[in-house]
Short mmCIF file of C-alpha atoms and ligand atoms in Angstrom, two decimals:
data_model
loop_
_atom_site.label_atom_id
_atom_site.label_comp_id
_atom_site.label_asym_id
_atom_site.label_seq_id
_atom_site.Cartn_x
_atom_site.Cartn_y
_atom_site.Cartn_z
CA UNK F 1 0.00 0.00 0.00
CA UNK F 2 1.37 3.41 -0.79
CA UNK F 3 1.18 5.91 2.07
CA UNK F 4 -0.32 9.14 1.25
CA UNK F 5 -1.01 11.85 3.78
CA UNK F 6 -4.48 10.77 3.70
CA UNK F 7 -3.36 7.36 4.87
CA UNK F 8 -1.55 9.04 7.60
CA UNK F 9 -3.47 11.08 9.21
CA UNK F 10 -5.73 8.00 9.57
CA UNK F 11 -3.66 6.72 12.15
CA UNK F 12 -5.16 7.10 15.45
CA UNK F 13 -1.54 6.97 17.51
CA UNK F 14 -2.89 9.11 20.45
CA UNK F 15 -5.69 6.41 20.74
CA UNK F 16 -3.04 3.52 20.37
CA UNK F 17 -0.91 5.24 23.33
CA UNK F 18 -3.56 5.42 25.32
CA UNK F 19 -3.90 1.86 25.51
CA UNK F 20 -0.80 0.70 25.79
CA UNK F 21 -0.44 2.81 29.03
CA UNK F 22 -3.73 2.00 30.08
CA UNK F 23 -2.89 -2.15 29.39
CA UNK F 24 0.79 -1.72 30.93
CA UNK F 25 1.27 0.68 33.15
CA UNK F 26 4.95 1.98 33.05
CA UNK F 27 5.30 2.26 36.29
CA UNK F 28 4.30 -1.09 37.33
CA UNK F 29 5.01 -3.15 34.19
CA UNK F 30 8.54 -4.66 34.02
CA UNK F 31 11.23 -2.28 31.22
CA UNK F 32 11.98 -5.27 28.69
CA UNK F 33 8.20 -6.69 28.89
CA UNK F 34 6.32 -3.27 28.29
CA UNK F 35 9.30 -2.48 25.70
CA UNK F 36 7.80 -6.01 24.18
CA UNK F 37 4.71 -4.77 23.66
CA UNK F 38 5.20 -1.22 22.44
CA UNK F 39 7.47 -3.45 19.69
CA UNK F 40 4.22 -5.58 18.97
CA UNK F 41 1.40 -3.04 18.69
CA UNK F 42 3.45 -1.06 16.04
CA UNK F 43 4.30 1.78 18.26
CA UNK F 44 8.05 1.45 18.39
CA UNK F 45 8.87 2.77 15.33
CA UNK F 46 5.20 3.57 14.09
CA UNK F 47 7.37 5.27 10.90
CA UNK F 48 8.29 1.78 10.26
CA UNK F 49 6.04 -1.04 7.73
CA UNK F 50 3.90 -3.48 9.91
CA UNK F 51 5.82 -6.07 11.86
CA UNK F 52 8.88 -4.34 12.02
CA UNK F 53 7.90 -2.57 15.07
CA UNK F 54 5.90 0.19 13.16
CA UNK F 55 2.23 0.92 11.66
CA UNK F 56 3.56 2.26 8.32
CA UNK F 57 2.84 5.77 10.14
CA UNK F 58 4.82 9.41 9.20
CA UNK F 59 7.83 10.43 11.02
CA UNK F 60 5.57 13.06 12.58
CA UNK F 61 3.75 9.97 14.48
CA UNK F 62 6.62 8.21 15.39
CA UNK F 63 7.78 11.96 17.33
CA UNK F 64 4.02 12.15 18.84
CA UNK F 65 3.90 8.45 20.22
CA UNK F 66 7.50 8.93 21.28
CA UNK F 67 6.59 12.04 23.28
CA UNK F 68 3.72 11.03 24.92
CA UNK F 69 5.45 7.67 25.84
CA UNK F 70 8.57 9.62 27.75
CA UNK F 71 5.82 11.97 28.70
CA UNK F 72 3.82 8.97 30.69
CA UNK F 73 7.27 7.65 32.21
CA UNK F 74 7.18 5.06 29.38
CA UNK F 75 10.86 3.44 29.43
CA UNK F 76 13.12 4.66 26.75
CA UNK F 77 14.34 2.49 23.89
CA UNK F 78 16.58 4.67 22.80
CA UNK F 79 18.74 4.97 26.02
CA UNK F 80 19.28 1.32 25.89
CA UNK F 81 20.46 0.90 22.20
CA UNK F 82 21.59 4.03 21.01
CA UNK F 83 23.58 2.92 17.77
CA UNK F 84 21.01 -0.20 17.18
CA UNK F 85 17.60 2.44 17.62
CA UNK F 86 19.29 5.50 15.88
CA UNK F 87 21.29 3.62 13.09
CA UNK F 88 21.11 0.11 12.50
CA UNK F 89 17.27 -0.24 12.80
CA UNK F 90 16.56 1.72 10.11
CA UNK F 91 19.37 0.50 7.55
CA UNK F 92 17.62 -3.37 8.59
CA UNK F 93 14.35 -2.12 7.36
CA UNK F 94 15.54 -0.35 4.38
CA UNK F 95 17.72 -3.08 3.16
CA UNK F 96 17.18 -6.00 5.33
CA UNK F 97 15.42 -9.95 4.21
CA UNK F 98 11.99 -10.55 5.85
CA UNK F 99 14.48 -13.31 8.26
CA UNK F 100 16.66 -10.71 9.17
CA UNK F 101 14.01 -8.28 10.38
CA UNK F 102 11.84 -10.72 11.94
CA UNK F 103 15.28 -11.71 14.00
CA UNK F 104 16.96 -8.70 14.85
CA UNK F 105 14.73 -5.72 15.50
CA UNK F 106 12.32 -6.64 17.99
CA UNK F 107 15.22 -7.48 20.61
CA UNK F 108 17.01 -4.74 19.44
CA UNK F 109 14.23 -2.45 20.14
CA UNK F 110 13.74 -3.59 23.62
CA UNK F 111 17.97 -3.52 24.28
CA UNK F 112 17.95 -7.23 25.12
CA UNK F 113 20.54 -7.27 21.82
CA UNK F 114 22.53 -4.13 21.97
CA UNK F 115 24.56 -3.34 18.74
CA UNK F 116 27.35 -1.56 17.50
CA UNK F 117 28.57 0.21 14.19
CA UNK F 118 31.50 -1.15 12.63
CA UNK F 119 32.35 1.73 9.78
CA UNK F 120 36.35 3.35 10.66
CA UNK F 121 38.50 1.98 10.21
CA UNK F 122 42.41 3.57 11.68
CA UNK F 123 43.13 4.55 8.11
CA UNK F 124 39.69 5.36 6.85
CA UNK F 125 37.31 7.51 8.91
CA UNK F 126 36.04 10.68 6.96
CA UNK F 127 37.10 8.43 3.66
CA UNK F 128 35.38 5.35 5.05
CA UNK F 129 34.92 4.05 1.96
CA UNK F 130 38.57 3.49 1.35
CA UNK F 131 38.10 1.31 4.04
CA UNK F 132 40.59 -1.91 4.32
CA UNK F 133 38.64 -5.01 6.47
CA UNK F 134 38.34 -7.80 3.80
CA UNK F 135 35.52 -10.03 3.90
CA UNK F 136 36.54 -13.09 1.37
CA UNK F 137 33.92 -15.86 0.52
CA UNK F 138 34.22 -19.36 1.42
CA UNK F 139 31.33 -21.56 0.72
CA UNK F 140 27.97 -20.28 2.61
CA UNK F 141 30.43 -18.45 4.83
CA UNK F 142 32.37 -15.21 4.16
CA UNK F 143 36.07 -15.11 6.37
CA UNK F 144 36.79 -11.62 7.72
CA UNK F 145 39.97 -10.02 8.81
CA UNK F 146 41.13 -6.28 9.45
CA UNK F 147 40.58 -3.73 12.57
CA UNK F 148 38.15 -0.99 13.47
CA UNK F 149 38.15 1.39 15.54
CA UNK F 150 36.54 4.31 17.39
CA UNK F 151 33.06 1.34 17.61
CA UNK F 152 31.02 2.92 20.38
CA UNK F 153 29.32 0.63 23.23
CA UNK F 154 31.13 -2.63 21.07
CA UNK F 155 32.27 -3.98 24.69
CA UNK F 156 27.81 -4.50 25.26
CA UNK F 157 26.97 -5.23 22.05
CA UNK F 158 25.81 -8.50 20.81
CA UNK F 159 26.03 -7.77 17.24
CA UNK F 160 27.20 -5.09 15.03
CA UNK F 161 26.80 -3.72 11.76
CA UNK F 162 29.66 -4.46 9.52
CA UNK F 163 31.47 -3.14 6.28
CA UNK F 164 33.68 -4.70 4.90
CA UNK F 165 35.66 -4.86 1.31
CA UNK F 166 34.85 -8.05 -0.76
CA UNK F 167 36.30 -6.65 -4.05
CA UNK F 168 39.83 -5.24 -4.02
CA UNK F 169 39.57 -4.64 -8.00
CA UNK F 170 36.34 -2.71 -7.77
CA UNK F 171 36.81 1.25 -7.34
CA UNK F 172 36.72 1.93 -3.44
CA UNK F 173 32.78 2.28 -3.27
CA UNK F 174 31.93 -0.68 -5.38
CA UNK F 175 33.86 -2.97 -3.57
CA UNK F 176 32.08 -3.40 -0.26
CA UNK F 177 29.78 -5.25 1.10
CA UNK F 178 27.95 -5.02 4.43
CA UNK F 179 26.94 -7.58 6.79
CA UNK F 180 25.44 -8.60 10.53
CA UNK F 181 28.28 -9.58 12.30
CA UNK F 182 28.15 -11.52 15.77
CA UNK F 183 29.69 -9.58 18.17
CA UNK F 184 30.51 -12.52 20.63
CA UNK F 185 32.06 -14.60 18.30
CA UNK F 186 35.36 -16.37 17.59
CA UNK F 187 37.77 -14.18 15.90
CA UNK F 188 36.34 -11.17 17.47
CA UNK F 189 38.15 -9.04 20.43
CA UNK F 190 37.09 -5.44 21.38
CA UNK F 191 39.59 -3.60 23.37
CA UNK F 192 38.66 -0.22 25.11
CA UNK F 193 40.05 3.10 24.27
CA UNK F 194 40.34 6.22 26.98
CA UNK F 195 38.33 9.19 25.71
CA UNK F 196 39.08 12.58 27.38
CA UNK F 197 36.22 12.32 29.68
CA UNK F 198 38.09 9.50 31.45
CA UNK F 199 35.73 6.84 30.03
CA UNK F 200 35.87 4.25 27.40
CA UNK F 201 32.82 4.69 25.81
CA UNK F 202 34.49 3.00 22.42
CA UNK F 203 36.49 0.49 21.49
CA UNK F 204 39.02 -0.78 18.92
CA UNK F 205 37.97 -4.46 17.19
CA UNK F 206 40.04 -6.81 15.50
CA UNK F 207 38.31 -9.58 13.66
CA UNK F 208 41.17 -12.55 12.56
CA UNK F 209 39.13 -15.37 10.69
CA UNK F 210 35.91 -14.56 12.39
CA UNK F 211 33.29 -16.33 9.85
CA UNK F 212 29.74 -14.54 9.00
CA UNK F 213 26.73 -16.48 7.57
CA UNK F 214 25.94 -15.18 3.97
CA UNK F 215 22.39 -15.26 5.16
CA UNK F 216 23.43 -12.44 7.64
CA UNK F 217 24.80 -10.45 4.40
CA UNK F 218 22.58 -6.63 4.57
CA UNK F 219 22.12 -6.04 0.82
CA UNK F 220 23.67 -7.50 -2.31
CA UNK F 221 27.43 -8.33 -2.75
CA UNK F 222 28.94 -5.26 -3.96
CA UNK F 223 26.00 -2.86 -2.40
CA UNK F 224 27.56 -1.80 0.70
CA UNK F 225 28.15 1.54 0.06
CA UNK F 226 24.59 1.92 -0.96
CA UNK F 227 23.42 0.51 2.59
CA UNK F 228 26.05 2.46 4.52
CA UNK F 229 24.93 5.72 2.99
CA UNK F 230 21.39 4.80 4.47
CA UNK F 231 23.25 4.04 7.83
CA UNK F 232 25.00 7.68 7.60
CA UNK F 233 22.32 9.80 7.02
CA UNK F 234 19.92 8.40 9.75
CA UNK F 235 23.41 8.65 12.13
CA UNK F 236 23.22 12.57 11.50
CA UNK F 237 19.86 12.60 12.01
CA UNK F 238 20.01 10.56 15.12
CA UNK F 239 22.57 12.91 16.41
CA UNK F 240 21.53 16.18 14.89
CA UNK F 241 17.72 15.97 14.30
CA UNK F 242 16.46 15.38 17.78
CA UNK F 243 15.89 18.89 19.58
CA UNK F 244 15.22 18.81 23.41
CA UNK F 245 11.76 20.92 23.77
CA UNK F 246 12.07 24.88 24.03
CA UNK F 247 14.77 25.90 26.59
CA UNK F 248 15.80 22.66 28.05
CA UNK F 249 18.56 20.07 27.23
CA UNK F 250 22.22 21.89 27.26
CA UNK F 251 21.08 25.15 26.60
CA UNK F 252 18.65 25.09 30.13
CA UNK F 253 21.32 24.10 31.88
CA UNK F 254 23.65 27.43 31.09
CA UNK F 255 20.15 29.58 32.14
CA UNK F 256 20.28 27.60 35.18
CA UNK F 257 23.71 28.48 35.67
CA UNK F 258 23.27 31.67 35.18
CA UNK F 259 20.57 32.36 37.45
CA UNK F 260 22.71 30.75 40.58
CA UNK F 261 25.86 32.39 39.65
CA UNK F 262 24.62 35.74 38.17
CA UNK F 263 20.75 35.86 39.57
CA UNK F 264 21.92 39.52 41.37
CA UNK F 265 22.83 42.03 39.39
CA UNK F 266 25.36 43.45 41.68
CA UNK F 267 27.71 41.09 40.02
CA UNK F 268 29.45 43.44 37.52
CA UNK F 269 29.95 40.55 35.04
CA UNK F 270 26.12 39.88 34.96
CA UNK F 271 25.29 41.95 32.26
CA UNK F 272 28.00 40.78 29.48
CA UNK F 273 26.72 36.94 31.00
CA UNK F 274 23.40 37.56 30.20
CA UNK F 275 23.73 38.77 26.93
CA UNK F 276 26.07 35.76 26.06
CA UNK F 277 23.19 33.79 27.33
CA UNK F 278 20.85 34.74 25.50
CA UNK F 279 22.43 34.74 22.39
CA UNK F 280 23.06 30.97 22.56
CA UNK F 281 19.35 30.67 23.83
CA UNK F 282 18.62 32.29 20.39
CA UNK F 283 20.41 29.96 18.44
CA UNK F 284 19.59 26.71 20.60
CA UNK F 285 15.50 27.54 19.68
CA UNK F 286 16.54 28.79 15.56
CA UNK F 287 17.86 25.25 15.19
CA UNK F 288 15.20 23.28 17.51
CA UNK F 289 12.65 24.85 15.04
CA UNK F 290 14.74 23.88 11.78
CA UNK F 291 14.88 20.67 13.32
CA UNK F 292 10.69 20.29 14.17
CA UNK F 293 10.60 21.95 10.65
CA UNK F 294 13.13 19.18 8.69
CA UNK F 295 11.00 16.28 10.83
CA UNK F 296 7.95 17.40 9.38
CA UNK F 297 8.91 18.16 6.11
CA UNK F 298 10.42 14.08 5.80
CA UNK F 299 8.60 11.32 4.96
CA UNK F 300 9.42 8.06 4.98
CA UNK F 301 12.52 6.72 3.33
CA UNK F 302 16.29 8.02 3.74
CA UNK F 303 17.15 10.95 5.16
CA UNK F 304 18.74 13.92 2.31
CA UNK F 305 21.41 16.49 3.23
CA UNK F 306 19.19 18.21 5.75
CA UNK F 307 20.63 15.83 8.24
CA UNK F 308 23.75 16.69 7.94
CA UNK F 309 23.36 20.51 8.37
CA UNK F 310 20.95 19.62 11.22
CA UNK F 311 24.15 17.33 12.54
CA UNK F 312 27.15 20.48 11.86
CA UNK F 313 24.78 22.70 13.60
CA UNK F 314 24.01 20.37 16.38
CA UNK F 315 27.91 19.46 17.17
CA UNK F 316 28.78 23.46 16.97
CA UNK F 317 25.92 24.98 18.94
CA UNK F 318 26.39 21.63 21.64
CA UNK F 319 29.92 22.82 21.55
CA UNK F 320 29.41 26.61 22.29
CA UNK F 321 26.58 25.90 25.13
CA UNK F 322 28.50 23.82 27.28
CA UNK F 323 31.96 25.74 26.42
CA UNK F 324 29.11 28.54 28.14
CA UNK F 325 28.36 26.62 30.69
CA UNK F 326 32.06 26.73 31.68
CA UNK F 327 32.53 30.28 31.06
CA UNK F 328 29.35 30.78 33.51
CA UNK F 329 31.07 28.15 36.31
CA UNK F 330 34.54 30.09 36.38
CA UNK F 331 36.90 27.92 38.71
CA UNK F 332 34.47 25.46 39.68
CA UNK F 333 34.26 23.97 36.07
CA UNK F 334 37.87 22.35 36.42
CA UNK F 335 36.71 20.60 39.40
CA UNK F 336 36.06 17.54 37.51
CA UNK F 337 34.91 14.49 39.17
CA UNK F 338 36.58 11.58 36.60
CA UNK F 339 39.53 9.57 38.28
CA UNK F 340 40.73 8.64 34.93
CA UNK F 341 40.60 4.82 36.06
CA UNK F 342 39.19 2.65 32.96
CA UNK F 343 35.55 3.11 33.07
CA UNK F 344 33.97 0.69 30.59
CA UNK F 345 30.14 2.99 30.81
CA UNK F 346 26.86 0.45 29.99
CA UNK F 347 25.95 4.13 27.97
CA UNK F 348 27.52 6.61 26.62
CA UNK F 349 27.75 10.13 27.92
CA UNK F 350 25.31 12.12 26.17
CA UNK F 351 23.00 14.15 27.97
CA UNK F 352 24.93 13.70 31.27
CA UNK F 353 23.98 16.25 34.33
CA UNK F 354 27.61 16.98 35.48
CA UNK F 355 28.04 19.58 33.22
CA UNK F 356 32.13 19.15 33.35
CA UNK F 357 31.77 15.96 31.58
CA UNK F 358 28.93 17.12 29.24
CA UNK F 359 31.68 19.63 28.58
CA UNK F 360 34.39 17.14 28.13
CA UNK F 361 32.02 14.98 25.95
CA UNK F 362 30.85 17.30 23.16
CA UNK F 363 34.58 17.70 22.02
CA UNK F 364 33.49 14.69 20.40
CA UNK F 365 30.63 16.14 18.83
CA UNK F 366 32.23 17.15 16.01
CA UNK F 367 34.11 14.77 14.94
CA UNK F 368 31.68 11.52 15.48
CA UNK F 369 29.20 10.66 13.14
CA UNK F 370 31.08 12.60 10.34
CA UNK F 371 33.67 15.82 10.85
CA UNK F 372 32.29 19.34 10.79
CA UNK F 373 34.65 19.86 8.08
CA UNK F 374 32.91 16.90 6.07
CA UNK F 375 29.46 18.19 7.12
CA UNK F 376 30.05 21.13 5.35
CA UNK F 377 31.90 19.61 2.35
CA UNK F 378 28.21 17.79 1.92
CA UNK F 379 26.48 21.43 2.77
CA UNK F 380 28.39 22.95 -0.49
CA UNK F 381 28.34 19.75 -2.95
CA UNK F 382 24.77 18.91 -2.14
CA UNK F 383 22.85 21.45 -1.03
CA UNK F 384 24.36 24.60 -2.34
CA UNK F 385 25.86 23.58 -5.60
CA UNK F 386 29.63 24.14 -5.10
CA UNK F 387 32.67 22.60 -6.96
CA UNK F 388 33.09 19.07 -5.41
CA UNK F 389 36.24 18.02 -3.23
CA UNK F 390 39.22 17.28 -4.84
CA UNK F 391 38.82 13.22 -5.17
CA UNK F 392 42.09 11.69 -6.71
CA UNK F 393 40.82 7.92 -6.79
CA UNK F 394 37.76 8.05 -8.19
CA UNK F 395 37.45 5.60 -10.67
CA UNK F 396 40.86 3.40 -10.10
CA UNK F 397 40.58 0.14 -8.53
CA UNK F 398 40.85 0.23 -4.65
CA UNK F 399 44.09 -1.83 -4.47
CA UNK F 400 45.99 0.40 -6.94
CA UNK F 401 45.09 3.62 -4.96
CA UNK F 402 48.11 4.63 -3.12
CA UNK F 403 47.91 4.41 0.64
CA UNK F 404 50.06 4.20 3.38
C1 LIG P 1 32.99 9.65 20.37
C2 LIG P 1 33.12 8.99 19.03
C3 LIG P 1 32.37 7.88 18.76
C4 LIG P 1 32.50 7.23 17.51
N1 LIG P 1 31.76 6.11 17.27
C5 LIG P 1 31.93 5.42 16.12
C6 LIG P 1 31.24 4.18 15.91
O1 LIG P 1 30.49 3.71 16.74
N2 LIG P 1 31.49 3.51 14.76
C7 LIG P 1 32.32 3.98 13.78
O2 LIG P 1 32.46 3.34 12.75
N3 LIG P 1 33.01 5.17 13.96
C8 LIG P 1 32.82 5.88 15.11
N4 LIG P 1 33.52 7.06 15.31
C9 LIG P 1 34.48 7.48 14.31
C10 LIG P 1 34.13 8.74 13.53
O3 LIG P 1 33.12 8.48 12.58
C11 LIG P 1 35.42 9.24 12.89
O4 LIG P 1 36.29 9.62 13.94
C12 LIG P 1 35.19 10.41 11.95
O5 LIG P 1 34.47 10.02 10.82
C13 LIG P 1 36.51 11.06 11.52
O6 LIG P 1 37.40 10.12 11.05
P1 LIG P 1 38.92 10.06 11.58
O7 LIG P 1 38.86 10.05 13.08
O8 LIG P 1 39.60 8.94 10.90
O9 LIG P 1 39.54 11.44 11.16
P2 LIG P 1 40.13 11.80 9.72
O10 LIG P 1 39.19 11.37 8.67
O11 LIG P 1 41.54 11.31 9.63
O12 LIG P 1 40.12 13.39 9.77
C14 LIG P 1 41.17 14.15 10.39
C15 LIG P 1 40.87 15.62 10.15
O13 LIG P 1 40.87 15.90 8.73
C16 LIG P 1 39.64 16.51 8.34
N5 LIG P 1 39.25 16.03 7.01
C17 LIG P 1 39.27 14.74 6.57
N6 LIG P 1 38.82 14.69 5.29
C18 LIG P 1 38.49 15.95 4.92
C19 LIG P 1 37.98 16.54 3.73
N7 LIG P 1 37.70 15.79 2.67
N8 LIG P 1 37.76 17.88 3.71
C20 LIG P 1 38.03 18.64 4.81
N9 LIG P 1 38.56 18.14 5.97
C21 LIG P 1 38.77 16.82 6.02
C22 LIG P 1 38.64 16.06 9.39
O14 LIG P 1 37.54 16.96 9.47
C23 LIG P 1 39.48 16.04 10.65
O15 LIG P 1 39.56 17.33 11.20
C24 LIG P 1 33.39 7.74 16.53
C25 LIG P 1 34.16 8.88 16.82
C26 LIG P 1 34.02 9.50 18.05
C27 LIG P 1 34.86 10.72 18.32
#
């Protein structure tokens, strides 16, 4: 059935809600079962076709169910599975067999399978498709070997979604191929890696003769590229797209700094505070209401460029806000709580209350999930029209491209 706004609007999600809560109350139904049935009754990703967690809905019903849900103390998917909800859901339903959705994303969903993103590579990050892992077939059974790196939460997850060269002679983005790789596995070992907040939210992976199914292939030999890109664009939206309502999340923290540090205005520096405040208040609500505007605007399907200007204005403005927050703190921001002992975190850092390491953390803002400086590459190419980057290899066979 093709959806058409009429088709849409049809969907009585405020009357599905209600039910839910009313069959299983939040606060007295156990996380994974009521996460279960939210899965079941379409109202996980209610964007999503029938029986893969959705009703065939708009994005605009997926936001209202998802609002009222966190709004009743509903438990939050999200939270649990940040790369598998955000990223790999999505890229399973867009390219996925009917076996591999009917075995991956309802677990997923409720964070009983927790996954991870296998794309950089140390070599290839911002040029992931020059990417080096080799994937080689043998039989019903493809053999992989090679490293990633940078793979967020890959020390929880269970599986992970995995690229991979199969054809050295192809140009770089012909030759890969992406698959559903078990996580837990022999040939697998995830080591942690120190980030600056003191915490190893990520991981470096080596993979030496760990074997994949061909049935857990995502996509056709060859296609990987064309899956990944569907990965990549719902990453920047996942990161970029999702505004906390009007004057909360990072940028109602620096008001409520301000109004403990600078609520008098004896305080000479109050006045040059406020107006630094505000400003970023400004900017924190222009790109909350580009963002409601973009998630209305999108239908169903992949994502376009929007999400990655929604994802370089996201990482910049986090950026400023908490560098704010800071400014606002004086002293007391360098009295950071981290002992710098390995922490392996069950969750990454995102949307942490100690503002130090919500300071600490957005460094990374702008570098995961695509640079700022390849954000706006795509901004010029794509959406204004510009002269395209200088790309030397297009065209010649991946081995023959010089590398060191
Ligand atoms: C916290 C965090 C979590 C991450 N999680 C994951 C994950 O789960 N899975 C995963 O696969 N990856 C993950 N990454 C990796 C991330 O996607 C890469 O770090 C990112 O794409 C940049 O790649 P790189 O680190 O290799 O830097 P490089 O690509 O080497 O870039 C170095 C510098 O050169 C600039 N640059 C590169 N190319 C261009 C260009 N064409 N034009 C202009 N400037 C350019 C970059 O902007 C950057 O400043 C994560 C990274 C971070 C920081």
């Amino acid at each position: 059935m093709t959806v058409t706004d009429e088709t849409i609007t049809k969907l009585d999600v405020d009357g599905l809600v209600d039910q839910l809560l009313a069959d299983m109350p939040p606060k007295t139904t156990e996380t994974v079962a009521f996460l279960r049935e939210q899965f079941d009754r379409g109202l996980a990703f209610v964007h999503f076709p029938e029986g893969c967690g959705g009703l065939g809905g708009s994005p605009a019903d997926q936001i209202r169910a998802q609002r009222r849900l966190v709004g009743a103390g509903a438990p939050i998917a999200m939270l649990r599975n940040i790369i598998g909800y955000g990223m790999v859901a999505p890229t399973i339903v867009a390219h996925g067999t009917e076996r591999q959705k009917a075995r991956y994303l309802r677990p997923l969903f409720t964070g009983e399978e927790v996954w991870c993103q296998l794309f950089s590579e140390p070599g290839a990050g911002s040029d992931v498709a020059g990417l080096s892992m080799r994937a080689v077939r043998d039989g019903d059974e493809w053999v992989v070997n090679g490293q990633k790196v940078w793979t967020t939460l890959a020390h929880l997850a269970r599986f992970g979604l995995l690229i991979a060269r199969t054809d050295p002679d192809a140009s770089k983005h012909a030759g890969l191929t992406m698959f559903l790789v078990d996580m837990k596995g022999p040939g697998v070992e995830v080591r942690p890696l120190y980030q600056i907040t003191g915490e190893a939210e990520f991981n470096e992976c080596f993979f030496t003769d760990a074997r994949i199914l061909d049935e857990d292939r995502l996509g056709d030999v060859g296609e990987g590229w064309h899956v990944a890109i569907t990965t990549l664009m719902n990453e920047r939206v996942s990161i970029g797209g999702n505004s906390a309502p009007r004057g909360s999340g990072p940028i109602g923290e620096a008001v409520r700094i301000f109004k403990e540090r600078f609520g008098s205005d004896a305080d000479p520096r109050a006045a040059v505070m406020r107006e630094e405040v505000l400003r970023a208040w400004v900017r924190s609500e222009v790109l909350r209401l580009t963002n409601e505007r973009a998630a209305d605007a999108r239908r169903r399907g992949t994502p376009g460029p929007e999400g990655s200007v929604a994802k370089l204005a996201f990482a910049e403005q986090n950026k400023h806000v908490f560098d704010l927050c800071m400014d606002l703190m004086g002293a007391d921001g360098m009295l950071y709580s981290g002992t710098f002992e390995l922490v392996r975190p069950n969750h990454t850092a995102i949307g942490t209350p100690d503002m130090r390491k919500a300071f600490l953390r957005a460094r990374a803002n702008s570098i995961e999930g695509g640079t700022s400086e390849v954000m706006r590459n795509i901004l010029g190419e794509r959406v204004l029209g510009l002269p395209g980057d200088v790309r030397v290899d297009k065209g010649i066979a991946w081995k023959d491209v010089p590398r060191s």
